[in-house]
Amino acid sequence: MTKEQTIKVLQLLNAFYAGGKNDPKKQVTAWYMILAKYDFEDAMKAVLDFAENDKRDYATFPAVGVIVDRIKSLKHAEAVAVRDIIHSISYGRDYASLPDASKVLISEDLYNEWSKIDAEEFAQKAGMYTNMLKHR
């Protein structure tokens, strides 16, 4: 690494960790380098989830890694909820047996409609249903 490259690394760190004294343009560039690969909607959900659950005595700006962890955690929880829907339908369970996190993703009417589909056909279409739930 050259001296100039070291300066760039330190400038990037400063954009993330300047204790609220960041140059806004540099901060946006730094955060964009991390968040660009995530969907806007997922990032917004993560920020809202962070803010809603932040119980610290002093509200300070979160590190970008905290938001990325929230994005990943929320996406994992959504994937589990979708999996639970597919498993419940596949095993002939009723809507009431679904966990609350899954009920947020699918209405009882749609669940019952999907439950009437032949099991083999449903298994073939499960990927399509997963995408429908994610983009509802």
N, CA, C and O atoms as a GROMACS GRO file, in nm:
protein
  544
    1MET      N    1   0.086  -0.117   0.000
    1MET     CA    2   0.000   0.000   0.000
    1MET      C    3   0.090   0.123   0.000
    1MET      O    4   0.191   0.129   0.070
    2THR      N    5   0.051   0.219  -0.080
    2THR     CA    6   0.129   0.343  -0.085
    2THR      C    7   0.078   0.441   0.020
    2THR      O    8  -0.024   0.418   0.084
    3LYS      N    9   0.151   0.549   0.037
    3LYS     CA   10   0.110   0.653   0.131
    3LYS      C   11  -0.024   0.713   0.088
    3LYS      O   12  -0.111   0.739   0.172
    4GLU      N   13  -0.041   0.734  -0.043
    4GLU     CA   14  -0.166   0.790  -0.094
    4GLU      C   15  -0.283   0.695  -0.070
    4GLU      O   16  -0.394   0.738  -0.037
    5GLN      N   17  -0.258   0.565  -0.086
    5GLN     CA   18  -0.363   0.466  -0.060
    5GLN      C   19  -0.397   0.462   0.089
    5GLN      O   20  -0.514   0.446   0.126
    6THR      N   21  -0.296   0.477   0.172
    6THR     CA   22  -0.320   0.481   0.318
    6THR      C   23  -0.408   0.601   0.353
    6THR      O   24  -0.496   0.591   0.437
    7ILE      N   25  -0.382   0.713   0.289
    7ILE     CA   26  -0.465   0.833   0.312
    7ILE      C   27  -0.609   0.805   0.273
    7ILE      O   28  -0.701   0.844   0.345
    8LYS      N   29  -0.630   0.739   0.160
    8LYS     CA   30  -0.766   0.707   0.115
    8LYS      C   31  -0.837   0.615   0.214
    8LYS      O   32  -0.956   0.631   0.242
    9VAL      N   33  -0.764   0.518   0.268
    9VAL     CA   34  -0.822   0.427   0.368
    9VAL      C   35  -0.862   0.506   0.493
    9VAL      O   36  -0.971   0.487   0.547
   10LEU      N   37  -0.775   0.595   0.538
   10LEU     CA   38  -0.806   0.676   0.656
   10LEU      C   39  -0.920   0.773   0.631
   10LEU      O   40  -1.001   0.798   0.720
   11GLN      N   41  -0.928   0.827   0.510
   11GLN     CA   42  -1.040   0.915   0.477
   11GLN      C   43  -1.172   0.839   0.480
   11GLN      O   44  -1.274   0.890   0.527
   12LEU      N   45  -1.169   0.716   0.430
   12LEU     CA   46  -1.289   0.634   0.433
   12LEU      C   47  -1.330   0.603   0.577
   12LEU      O   48  -1.447   0.613   0.612
   13LEU      N   49  -1.234   0.566   0.660
   13LEU     CA   50  -1.263   0.542   0.801
   13LEU      C   51  -1.318   0.668   0.868
   13LEU      O   52  -1.411   0.660   0.948
   14ASN      N   53  -1.263   0.782   0.835
   14ASN     CA   54  -1.310   0.907   0.891
   14ASN      C   55  -1.454   0.936   0.849
   14ASN      O   56  -1.531   0.993   0.926
   15ALA      N   57  -1.489   0.897   0.727
   15ALA     CA   58  -1.627   0.918   0.680
   15ALA      C   59  -1.726   0.834   0.761
   15ALA      O   60  -1.841   0.874   0.780
   16PHE      N   61  -1.680   0.718   0.809
   16PHE     CA   62  -1.766   0.633   0.892
   16PHE      C   63  -1.761   0.671   1.040
   16PHE      O   64  -1.863   0.663   1.109
   17TYR      N   65  -1.645   0.711   1.089
   17TYR     CA   66  -1.625   0.724   1.234
   17TYR      C   67  -1.571   0.860   1.277
   17TYR      O   68  -1.474   0.867   1.352
   18ALA      N   69  -1.633   0.966   1.231
   18ALA     CA   70  -1.585   1.100   1.269
   18ALA      C   71  -1.664   1.159   1.385
   18ALA      O   72  -1.654   1.279   1.412
   19GLY      N   73  -1.742   1.078   1.454
   19GLY     CA   74  -1.814   1.125   1.571
   19GLY      C   75  -1.912   1.238   1.542
   19GLY      O   76  -1.924   1.332   1.620
   20GLY      N   77  -1.984   1.228   1.430
   20GLY     CA   78  -2.084   1.329   1.397
   20GLY      C   79  -2.027   1.451   1.328
   20GLY      O   80  -2.102   1.543   1.295
   21LYS      N   81  -1.897   1.454   1.304
   21LYS     CA   82  -1.836   1.568   1.238
   21LYS      C   83  -1.794   1.531   1.096
   21LYS      O   84  -1.695   1.581   1.044
   22ASN      N   85  -1.872   1.444   1.035
   22ASN     CA   86  -1.841   1.395   0.901
   22ASN      C   87  -1.877   1.498   0.796
   22ASN      O   88  -1.972   1.574   0.811
   23ASP      N   89  -1.800   1.499   0.689
   23ASP     CA   90  -1.838   1.573   0.570
   23ASP      C   91  -1.954   1.495   0.508
   23ASP      O   92  -1.936   1.378   0.473
   24PRO      N   93  -2.072   1.556   0.494
   24PRO     CA   94  -2.189   1.481   0.445
   24PRO      C   95  -2.166   1.410   0.312
   24PRO      O   96  -2.211   1.297   0.294
   25LYS      N   97  -2.096   1.474   0.219
   25LYS     CA   98  -2.072   1.411   0.089
   25LYS      C   99  -1.983   1.288   0.104
   25LYS      O  100  -2.006   1.186   0.039
   26LYS      N  101  -1.882   1.298   0.188
   26LYS     CA  102  -1.793   1.183   0.209
   26LYS      C  103  -1.867   1.072   0.283
   26LYS      O  104  -1.846   0.954   0.255
   27GLN      N  105  -1.952   1.109   0.376
   27GLN     CA  106  -2.029   1.010   0.450
   27GLN      C  107  -2.125   0.935   0.356
   27GLN      O  108  -2.136   0.813   0.365
   28VAL      N  109  -2.193   1.007   0.269
   28VAL     CA  110  -2.284   0.944   0.173
   28VAL      C  111  -2.206   0.848   0.084
   28VAL      O  112  -2.251   0.736   0.060
   29THR      N  113  -2.092   0.891   0.035
   29THR     CA  114  -2.009   0.806  -0.051
   29THR      C  115  -1.967   0.680   0.023
   29THR      O  116  -1.973   0.570  -0.032
   30ALA      N  117  -1.924   0.695   0.147
   30ALA     CA  118  -1.879   0.580   0.226
   30ALA      C  119  -1.994   0.482   0.253
   30ALA      O  120  -1.978   0.362   0.235
   31TRP      N  121  -2.107   0.534   0.295
   31TRP     CA  122  -2.222   0.446   0.322
   31TRP      C  123  -2.271   0.380   0.194
   31TRP      O  124  -2.310   0.264   0.195
   32TYR      N  125  -2.269   0.454   0.085
   32TYR     CA  126  -2.312   0.398  -0.042
   32TYR      C  127  -2.224   0.279  -0.082
   32TYR      O  128  -2.274   0.181  -0.138
   33MET      N  129  -2.096   0.288  -0.055
   33MET     CA  130  -2.006   0.178  -0.088
   33MET      C  131  -2.049   0.048  -0.020
   33MET      O  132  -2.026  -0.060  -0.073
   34ILE      N  133  -2.110   0.059   0.094
   34ILE     CA  134  -2.157  -0.059   0.169
   34ILE      C  135  -2.301  -0.095   0.132
   34ILE      O  136  -2.330  -0.211   0.103
   35LEU      N  137  -2.390   0.004   0.132
   35LEU     CA  138  -2.533  -0.022   0.116
   35LEU      C  139  -2.579  -0.041  -0.029
   35LEU      O  140  -2.692  -0.084  -0.052
   36ALA      N  141  -2.495  -0.012  -0.125
   36ALA     CA  142  -2.536  -0.018  -0.266
   36ALA      C  143  -2.587  -0.156  -0.307
   36ALA      O  144  -2.672  -0.166  -0.396
   37LYS      N  145  -2.538  -0.260  -0.244
   37LYS     CA  146  -2.579  -0.396  -0.283
   37LYS      C  147  -2.710  -0.440  -0.220
   37LYS      O  148  -2.759  -0.549  -0.249
   38TYR      N  149  -2.768  -0.357  -0.134
   38TYR     CA  150  -2.894  -0.392  -0.068
   38TYR      C  151  -3.009  -0.312  -0.128
   38TYR      O  152  -2.989  -0.201  -0.178
   39ASP      N  153  -3.129  -0.368  -0.122
   39ASP     CA  154  -3.248  -0.299  -0.168
   39ASP      C  155  -3.282  -0.183  -0.075
   39ASP      O  156  -3.265  -0.193   0.046
   40PHE      N  157  -3.328  -0.074  -0.134
   40PHE     CA  158  -3.367   0.044  -0.057
   40PHE      C  159  -3.472   0.009   0.048
   40PHE      O  160  -3.462   0.050   0.163
   41GLU      N  161  -3.574  -0.067   0.007
   41GLU     CA  162  -3.682  -0.103   0.099
   41GLU      C  163  -3.628  -0.181   0.219
   41GLU      O  164  -3.670  -0.158   0.332
   42ASP      N  165  -3.535  -0.272   0.194
   42ASP     CA  166  -3.476  -0.351   0.302
   42ASP      C  167  -3.395  -0.262   0.397
   42ASP      O  168  -3.398  -0.280   0.518
   43ALA      N  169  -3.322  -0.166   0.339
   43ALA     CA  170  -3.243  -0.074   0.423
   43ALA      C  171  -3.335   0.013   0.508
   43ALA      O  172  -3.306   0.038   0.625
   44MET      N  173  -3.444   0.060   0.450
   44MET     CA  174  -3.538   0.143   0.526
   44MET      C  175  -3.601   0.064   0.640
   44MET      O  176  -3.615   0.115   0.751
   45LYS      N  177  -3.639  -0.061   0.612
   45LYS     CA  178  -3.695  -0.146   0.718
   45LYS      C  179  -3.593  -0.165   0.830
   45LYS      O  180  -3.628  -0.163   0.948
   46ALA      N  181  -3.467  -0.184   0.792
   46ALA     CA  182  -3.361  -0.206   0.891
   46ALA      C  183  -3.340  -0.082   0.977
   46ALA      O  184  -3.323  -0.093   1.098
   47VAL      N  185  -3.340   0.035   0.916
   47VAL     CA  186  -3.322   0.159   0.991
   47VAL      C  187  -3.439   0.180   1.087
   47VAL      O  188  -3.419   0.216   1.203
   48LEU      N  189  -3.560   0.157   1.039
   48LEU     CA  190  -3.678   0.172   1.126
   48LEU      C  191  -3.675   0.070   1.240
   48LEU      O  192  -3.709   0.103   1.353
   49ASP      N  193  -3.635  -0.054   1.210
   49ASP     CA  194  -3.625  -0.156   1.312
   49ASP      C  195  -3.520  -0.118   1.415
   49ASP      O  196  -3.541  -0.135   1.535
   50PHE      N  197  -3.406  -0.067   1.368
   50PHE     CA  198  -3.301  -0.022   1.460
   50PHE      C  199  -3.354   0.088   1.552
   50PHE      O  200  -3.339   0.081   1.674
   51ALA      N  201  -3.417   0.189   1.492
   51ALA     CA  202  -3.466   0.303   1.571
   51ALA      C  203  -3.573   0.260   1.672
   51ALA      O  204  -3.574   0.307   1.786
   52GLU      N  205  -3.662   0.172   1.628
   52GLU     CA  206  -3.770   0.127   1.716
   52GLU      C  207  -3.716   0.048   1.836
   52GLU      O  208  -3.774   0.053   1.945
   53ASN      N  209  -3.608  -0.024   1.815
   53ASN     CA  210  -3.555  -0.110   1.920
   53ASN      C  211  -3.432  -0.054   1.990
   53ASN      O  212  -3.373  -0.123   2.074
   54ASP      N  213  -3.393   0.067   1.959
   54ASP     CA  214  -3.275   0.129   2.018
   54ASP      C  215  -3.310   0.179   2.158
   54ASP      O  216  -3.386   0.274   2.174
   55LYS      N  217  -3.254   0.115   2.257
   55LYS     CA  218  -3.286   0.149   2.396
   55LYS      C  219  -3.167   0.211   2.469
   55LYS      O  220  -3.163   0.215   2.592
   56ARG      N  221  -3.071   0.259   2.392
   56ARG     CA  222  -2.954   0.322   2.453
   56ARG      C  223  -2.994   0.455   2.517
   56ARG      O  224  -3.089   0.520   2.472
   57ASP      N  225  -2.923   0.496   2.620
   57ASP     CA  226  -2.952   0.622   2.686
   57ASP      C  227  -2.920   0.742   2.598
   57ASP      O  228  -2.984   0.846   2.607
   58TYR      N  229  -2.820   0.727   2.513
   58TYR     CA  230  -2.778   0.836   2.426
   58TYR      C  231  -2.791   0.792   2.282
   58TYR      O  232  -2.723   0.699   2.238
   59ALA      N  233  -2.878   0.857   2.209
   59ALA     CA  234  -2.901   0.822   2.069
   59ALA      C  235  -2.784   0.872   1.986
   59ALA      O  236  -2.767   0.993   1.966
   60THR      N  237  -2.703   0.780   1.940
   60THR     CA  238  -2.592   0.813   1.853
   60THR      C  239  -2.613   0.745   1.718
   60THR      O  240  -2.685   0.646   1.707
   61PHE      N  241  -2.549   0.798   1.619
   61PHE     CA  242  -2.560   0.746   1.484
   61PHE      C  243  -2.504   0.603   1.483
   61PHE      O  244  -2.394   0.580   1.533
   62PRO      N  245  -2.578   0.508   1.428
   62PRO     CA  246  -2.528   0.370   1.426
   62PRO      C  247  -2.416   0.352   1.324
   62PRO      O  248  -2.407   0.426   1.227
   63ALA      N  249  -2.333   0.255   1.348
   63ALA     CA  250  -2.233   0.218   1.249
   63ALA      C  251  -2.304   0.148   1.134
   63ALA      O  252  -2.407   0.085   1.154
   64VAL      N  253  -2.249   0.159   1.014
   64VAL     CA  254  -2.311   0.098   0.897
   64VAL      C  255  -2.326  -0.053   0.915
   64VAL      O  256  -2.421  -0.113   0.865
   65GLY      N  257  -2.233  -0.115   0.986
   65GLY     CA  258  -2.241  -0.260   1.010
   65GLY      C  259  -2.364  -0.299   1.091
   65GLY      O  260  -2.418  -0.408   1.073
   66VAL      N  261  -2.408  -0.210   1.178
   66VAL     CA  262  -2.529  -0.237   1.256
   66VAL      C  263  -2.650  -0.243   1.163
   66VAL      O  264  -2.736  -0.330   1.178
   67ILE      N  265  -2.657  -0.151   1.070
   67ILE     CA  266  -2.768  -0.149   0.975
   67ILE      C  267  -2.761  -0.271   0.882
   67ILE      O  268  -2.864  -0.332   0.854
   68VAL      N  269  -2.644  -0.306   0.836
   68VAL     CA  270  -2.628  -0.425   0.751
   68VAL      C  271  -2.670  -0.550   0.828
   68VAL      O  272  -2.738  -0.637   0.772
   69ASP      N  273  -2.632  -0.561   0.954
   69ASP     CA  274  -2.676  -0.676   1.035
   69ASP      C  275  -2.828  -0.681   1.045
   69ASP      O  276  -2.888  -0.788   1.039
   70ARG      N  277  -2.891  -0.564   1.061
   70ARG     CA  278  -3.038  -0.559   1.069
   70ARG      C  279  -3.100  -0.603   0.937
   70ARG      O  280  -3.198  -0.677   0.936
   71ILE      N  281  -3.044  -0.557   0.825
   71ILE     CA  282  -3.095  -0.598   0.694
   71ILE      C  283  -3.091  -0.750   0.683
   71ILE      O  284  -3.190  -0.813   0.646
   72LYS      N  285  -2.977  -0.807   0.715
   72LYS     CA  286  -2.960  -0.952   0.704
   72LYS      C  287  -3.053  -1.027   0.800
   72LYS      O  288  -3.110  -1.130   0.764
   73SER      N  289  -3.067  -0.976   0.919
   73SER     CA  290  -3.154  -1.039   1.018
   73SER      C  291  -3.300  -1.037   0.975
   73SER      O  292  -3.371  -1.137   0.988
   74LEU      N  293  -3.345  -0.923   0.925
   74LEU     CA  294  -3.484  -0.912   0.880
   74LEU      C  295  -3.510  -0.999   0.758
   74LEU      O  296  -3.616  -1.060   0.747
   75LYS      N  297  -3.414  -1.006   0.666
   75LYS     CA  298  -3.430  -1.091   0.548
   75LYS      C  299  -3.434  -1.238   0.589
   75LYS      O  300  -3.511  -1.316   0.532
   76HIS      N  301  -3.353  -1.276   0.686
   76HIS     CA  302  -3.355  -1.414   0.734
   76HIS      C  303  -3.490  -1.446   0.799
   76HIS      O  304  -3.547  -1.553   0.775
   77ALA      N  305  -3.540  -1.355   0.880
   77ALA     CA  306  -3.670  -1.377   0.945
   77ALA      C  307  -3.781  -1.390   0.841
   77ALA      O  308  -3.872  -1.472   0.857
   78GLU      N  309  -3.773  -1.311   0.734
   78GLU     CA  310  -3.873  -1.320   0.628
   78GLU      C  311  -3.862  -1.455   0.556
   78GLU      O  312  -3.964  -1.516   0.524
   79ALA      N  313  -3.741  -1.500   0.532
   79ALA     CA  314  -3.722  -1.630   0.465
   79ALA      C  315  -3.776  -1.744   0.551
   79ALA      O  316  -3.835  -1.838   0.498
   80VAL      N  317  -3.758  -1.736   0.681
   80VAL     CA  318  -3.812  -1.837   0.772
   80VAL      C  319  -3.964  -1.834   0.768
   80VAL      O  320  -4.028  -1.940   0.768
   81ALA      N  321  -4.022  -1.715   0.766
   81ALA     CA  322  -4.168  -1.703   0.762
   81ALA      C  323  -4.224  -1.762   0.632
   81ALA      O  324  -4.327  -1.829   0.635
   82VAL      N  325  -4.158  -1.736   0.521
   82VAL     CA  326  -4.201  -1.793   0.393
   82VAL      C  327  -4.189  -1.944   0.396
   82VAL      O  328  -4.278  -2.015   0.351
   83ARG      N  329  -4.078  -1.993   0.449
   83ARG     CA  330  -4.059  -2.139   0.461
   83ARG      C  331  -4.170  -2.201   0.545
   83ARG      O  332  -4.222  -2.308   0.512
   84ASP      N  333  -4.208  -2.135   0.654
   84ASP     CA  334  -4.314  -2.186   0.740
   84ASP      C  335  -4.448  -2.193   0.666
   84ASP      O  336  -4.525  -2.287   0.685
   85ILE      N  337  -4.474  -2.094   0.581
   85ILE     CA  338  -4.598  -2.095   0.502
   85ILE      C  339  -4.597  -2.216   0.408
   85ILE      O  340  -4.695  -2.291   0.403
   86ILE      N  341  -4.490  -2.234   0.336
   86ILE     CA  342  -4.480  -2.344   0.240
   86ILE      C  343  -4.491  -2.479   0.310
   86ILE      O  344  -4.561  -2.568   0.262
   87HIS      N  345  -4.422  -2.494   0.423
   87HIS     CA  346  -4.430  -2.620   0.498
   87HIS      C  347  -4.570  -2.645   0.551
   87HIS      O  348  -4.620  -2.758   0.545
   88SER      N  349  -4.633  -2.542   0.602
   88SER     CA  350  -4.768  -2.559   0.657
   88SER      C  351  -4.867  -2.601   0.549
   88SER      O  352  -4.950  -2.690   0.572
   89ILE      N  353  -4.858  -2.540   0.433
   89ILE     CA  354  -4.946  -2.578   0.323
   89ILE      C  355  -4.914  -2.720   0.278
   89ILE      O  356  -5.005  -2.800   0.256
   90SER      N  357  -4.786  -2.751   0.265
   90SER     CA  358  -4.745  -2.884   0.219
   90SER      C  359  -4.792  -2.995   0.313
   90SER      O  360  -4.822  -3.105   0.268
   91TYR      N  361  -4.797  -2.966   0.442
   91TYR     CA  362  -4.838  -3.067   0.541
   91TYR      C  363  -4.986  -3.057   0.579
   91TYR      O  364  -5.030  -3.122   0.674
   92GLY      N  365  -5.062  -2.975   0.506
   92GLY     CA  366  -5.207  -2.968   0.526
   92GLY      C  367  -5.250  -2.900   0.655
   92GLY      O  368  -5.361  -2.924   0.703
   93ARG      N  369  -5.167  -2.816   0.710
   93ARG     CA  370  -5.205  -2.745   0.833
   93ARG      C  371  -5.295  -2.626   0.800
   93ARG      O  372  -5.293  -2.575   0.688
   94ASP      N  373  -5.374  -2.583   0.898
   94ASP     CA  374  -5.461  -2.468   0.873
   94ASP      C  375  -5.390  -2.337   0.904
   94ASP      O  376  -5.284  -2.334   0.967
   95TYR      N  377  -5.449  -2.229   0.857
   95TYR     CA  378  -5.391  -2.095   0.870
   95TYR      C  379  -5.363  -2.058   1.015
   95TYR      O  380  -5.262  -1.995   1.044
   96ALA      N  381  -5.450  -2.096   1.103
   96ALA     CA  382  -5.435  -2.061   1.245
   96ALA      C  383  -5.306  -2.116   1.305
   96ALA      O  384  -5.256  -2.063   1.404
   97SER      N  385  -5.253  -2.223   1.247
   97SER     CA  386  -5.131  -2.282   1.301
   97SER      C  387  -5.004  -2.206   1.261
   97SER      O  388  -4.896  -2.234   1.314
   98LEU      N  389  -5.017  -2.112   1.169
   98LEU     CA  390  -4.900  -2.034   1.125
   98LEU      C  391  -4.850  -1.943   1.236
   98LEU      O  392  -4.929  -1.889   1.313
   99PRO      N  393  -4.719  -1.926   1.245
   99PRO     CA  394  -4.664  -1.825   1.337
   99PRO      C  395  -4.708  -1.685   1.293
   99PRO      O  396  -4.734  -1.663   1.174
  100ASP      N  397  -4.715  -1.592   1.384
  100ASP     CA  398  -4.758  -1.456   1.353
  100ASP      C  399  -4.672  -1.392   1.244
  100ASP      O  400  -4.723  -1.318   1.159
  101ALA      N  401  -4.542  -1.420   1.246
  101ALA     CA  402  -4.452  -1.362   1.144
  101ALA      C  403  -4.491  -1.407   1.004
  101ALA      O  404  -4.470  -1.333   0.908
  102SER      N  405  -4.545  -1.525   0.992
  102SER     CA  406  -4.589  -1.574   0.861
  102SER      C  407  -4.723  -1.515   0.822
  102SER      O  408  -4.748  -1.487   0.705
  103LYS      N  409  -4.810  -1.495   0.920
  103LYS     CA  410  -4.942  -1.438   0.892
  103LYS      C  411  -4.932  -1.296   0.838
  103LYS      O  412  -5.022  -1.250   0.767
  104VAL      N  413  -4.825  -1.226   0.871
  104VAL     CA  414  -4.804  -1.091   0.820
  104VAL      C  415  -4.782  -1.094   0.669
  104VAL      O  416  -4.812  -0.997   0.600
  105LEU      N  417  -4.730  -1.205   0.619
  105LEU     CA  418  -4.695  -1.216   0.477
  105LEU      C  419  -4.808  -1.266   0.388
  105LEU      O  420  -4.804  -1.245   0.266
  106ILE      N  421  -4.908  -1.333   0.445
  106ILE     CA  422  -5.010  -1.395   0.362
  106ILE      C  423  -5.146  -1.385   0.431
  106ILE      O  424  -5.158  -1.405   0.552
  107SER      N  425  -5.247  -1.354   0.351
  107SER     CA  426  -5.382  -1.348   0.407
  107SER      C  427  -5.438  -1.489   0.424
  107SER      O  428  -5.390  -1.583   0.362
  108GLU      N  429  -5.538  -1.502   0.508
  108GLU     CA  430  -5.600  -1.632   0.529
  108GLU      C  431  -5.666  -1.681   0.400
  108GLU      O  432  -5.660  -1.800   0.369
  109ASP      N  433  -5.728  -1.590   0.326
  109ASP     CA  434  -5.792  -1.629   0.200
  109ASP      C  435  -5.692  -1.684   0.100
  109ASP      O  436  -5.716  -1.788   0.038
  110LEU      N  437  -5.580  -1.617   0.084
  110LEU     CA  438  -5.478  -1.665  -0.010
  110LEU      C  439  -5.419  -1.798   0.037
  110LEU      O  440  -5.394  -1.888  -0.043
  111TYR      N  441  -5.396  -1.808   0.167
  111TYR     CA  442  -5.344  -1.934   0.224
  111TYR      C  443  -5.439  -2.049   0.192
  111TYR      O  444  -5.397  -2.156   0.148
  112ASN      N  445  -5.567  -2.027   0.215
  112ASN     CA  446  -5.667  -2.131   0.190
  112ASN      C  447  -5.676  -2.165   0.041
  112ASN      O  448  -5.696  -2.281   0.004
  113GLU      N  449  -5.662  -2.064  -0.043
  113GLU     CA  450  -5.663  -2.088  -0.188
  113GLU      C  451  -5.544  -2.176  -0.228
  113GLU      O  452  -5.559  -2.271  -0.305
  114TRP      N  453  -5.427  -2.144  -0.176
  114TRP     CA  454  -5.307  -2.223  -0.208
  114TRP      C  455  -5.316  -2.364  -0.152
  114TRP      O  456  -5.263  -2.459  -0.210
  115SER      N  457  -5.385  -2.377  -0.038
  115SER     CA  458  -5.398  -2.509   0.026
  115SER      C  459  -5.480  -2.606  -0.059
  115SER      O  460  -5.467  -2.728  -0.043
  116LYS      N  461  -5.563  -2.554  -0.147
  116LYS     CA  462  -5.648  -2.638  -0.231
  116LYS      C  463  -5.575  -2.694  -0.353
  116LYS      O  464  -5.626  -2.782  -0.421
  117ILE      N  465  -5.457  -2.644  -0.381
  117ILE     CA  466  -5.380  -2.689  -0.497
  117ILE      C  467  -5.322  -2.827  -0.468
  117ILE      O  468  -5.280  -2.854  -0.355
  118ASP      N  469  -5.320  -2.911  -0.568
  118ASP     CA  470  -5.260  -3.044  -0.557
  118ASP      C  471  -5.118  -3.032  -0.501
  118ASP      O  472  -5.043  -2.942  -0.540
  119ALA      N  473  -5.080  -3.121  -0.411
  119ALA     CA  474  -4.952  -3.114  -0.341
  119ALA      C  475  -4.833  -3.112  -0.438
  119ALA      O  476  -4.738  -3.036  -0.419
  120GLU      N  477  -4.837  -3.195  -0.542
  120GLU     CA  478  -4.726  -3.198  -0.637
  120GLU      C  479  -4.716  -3.067  -0.715
  120GLU      O  480  -4.607  -3.013  -0.736
  121GLU      N  481  -4.832  -3.017  -0.757
  121GLU     CA  482  -4.833  -2.890  -0.829
  121GLU      C  483  -4.786  -2.777  -0.738
  121GLU      O  484  -4.711  -2.689  -0.780
  122PHE      N  485  -4.830  -2.781  -0.613
  122PHE     CA  486  -4.788  -2.678  -0.519
  122PHE      C  487  -4.637  -2.680  -0.500
  122PHE      O  488  -4.573  -2.575  -0.499
  123ALA      N  489  -4.579  -2.798  -0.486
  123ALA     CA  490  -4.434  -2.809  -0.469
  123ALA      C  491  -4.361  -2.748  -0.588
  123ALA      O  492  -4.257  -2.683  -0.572
  124GLN      N  493  -4.415  -2.768  -0.708
  124GLN     CA  494  -4.352  -2.712  -0.828
  124GLN      C  495  -4.363  -2.560  -0.830
  124GLN      O  496  -4.274  -2.492  -0.880
  125LYS      N  497  -4.471  -2.508  -0.777
  125LYS     CA  498  -4.494  -2.364  -0.781
  125LYS      C  499  -4.443  -2.291  -0.656
  125LYS      O  500  -4.454  -2.169  -0.648
  126ALA      N  501  -4.387  -2.363  -0.561
  126ALA     CA  502  -4.346  -2.300  -0.435
  126ALA      C  503  -4.248  -2.186  -0.458
  126ALA      O  504  -4.256  -2.084  -0.389
  127GLY      N  505  -4.156  -2.200  -0.551
  127GLY     CA  506  -4.063  -2.092  -0.581
  127GLY      C  507  -4.134  -1.967  -0.629
  127GLY      O  508  -4.099  -1.856  -0.588
  128MET      N  509  -4.235  -1.984  -0.715
  128MET     CA  510  -4.312  -1.872  -0.764
  128MET      C  511  -4.387  -1.806  -0.648
  128MET      O  512  -4.392  -1.683  -0.638
  129TYR      N  513  -4.445  -1.886  -0.560
  129TYR     CA  514  -4.518  -1.833  -0.446
  129TYR      C  515  -4.424  -1.756  -0.353
  129TYR      O  516  -4.460  -1.652  -0.298
  130THR      N  517  -4.304  -1.808  -0.337
  130THR     CA  518  -4.206  -1.739  -0.253
  130THR      C  519  -4.179  -1.600  -0.308
  130THR      O  520  -4.176  -1.504  -0.232
  131ASN      N  521  -4.161  -1.589  -0.437
  131ASN     CA  522  -4.137  -1.459  -0.498
  131ASN      C  523  -4.257  -1.368  -0.484
  131ASN      O  524  -4.241  -1.247  -0.463
  132MET      N  525  -4.377  -1.421  -0.496
  132MET     CA  526  -4.498  -1.340  -0.480
  132MET      C  527  -4.506  -1.283  -0.338
  132MET      O  528  -4.542  -1.167  -0.320
  133LEU      N  529  -4.472  -1.363  -0.240
  133LEU     CA  530  -4.477  -1.317  -0.102
  133LEU      C  531  -4.373  -1.208  -0.077
  133LEU      O  532  -4.401  -1.110  -0.008
  134LYS      N  533  -4.256  -1.225  -0.133
  134LYS     CA  534  -4.149  -1.128  -0.111
  134LYS      C  535  -4.181  -0.993  -0.174
  134LYS      O  536  -4.136  -0.889  -0.126
  135HIS      N  537  -4.258  -0.995  -0.283
  135HIS     CA  538  -4.284  -0.871  -0.356
  135HIS      C  539  -4.428  -0.825  -0.344
  135HIS      O  540  -4.476  -0.750  -0.429
  136ARG      N  541  -4.496  -0.868  -0.241
  136ARG     CA  542  -4.637  -0.829  -0.223
  136ARG      C  543  -4.648  -0.683  -0.189
  136ARG      O  544  -4.759  -0.632  -0.170
   0.00000   0.00000   0.00000
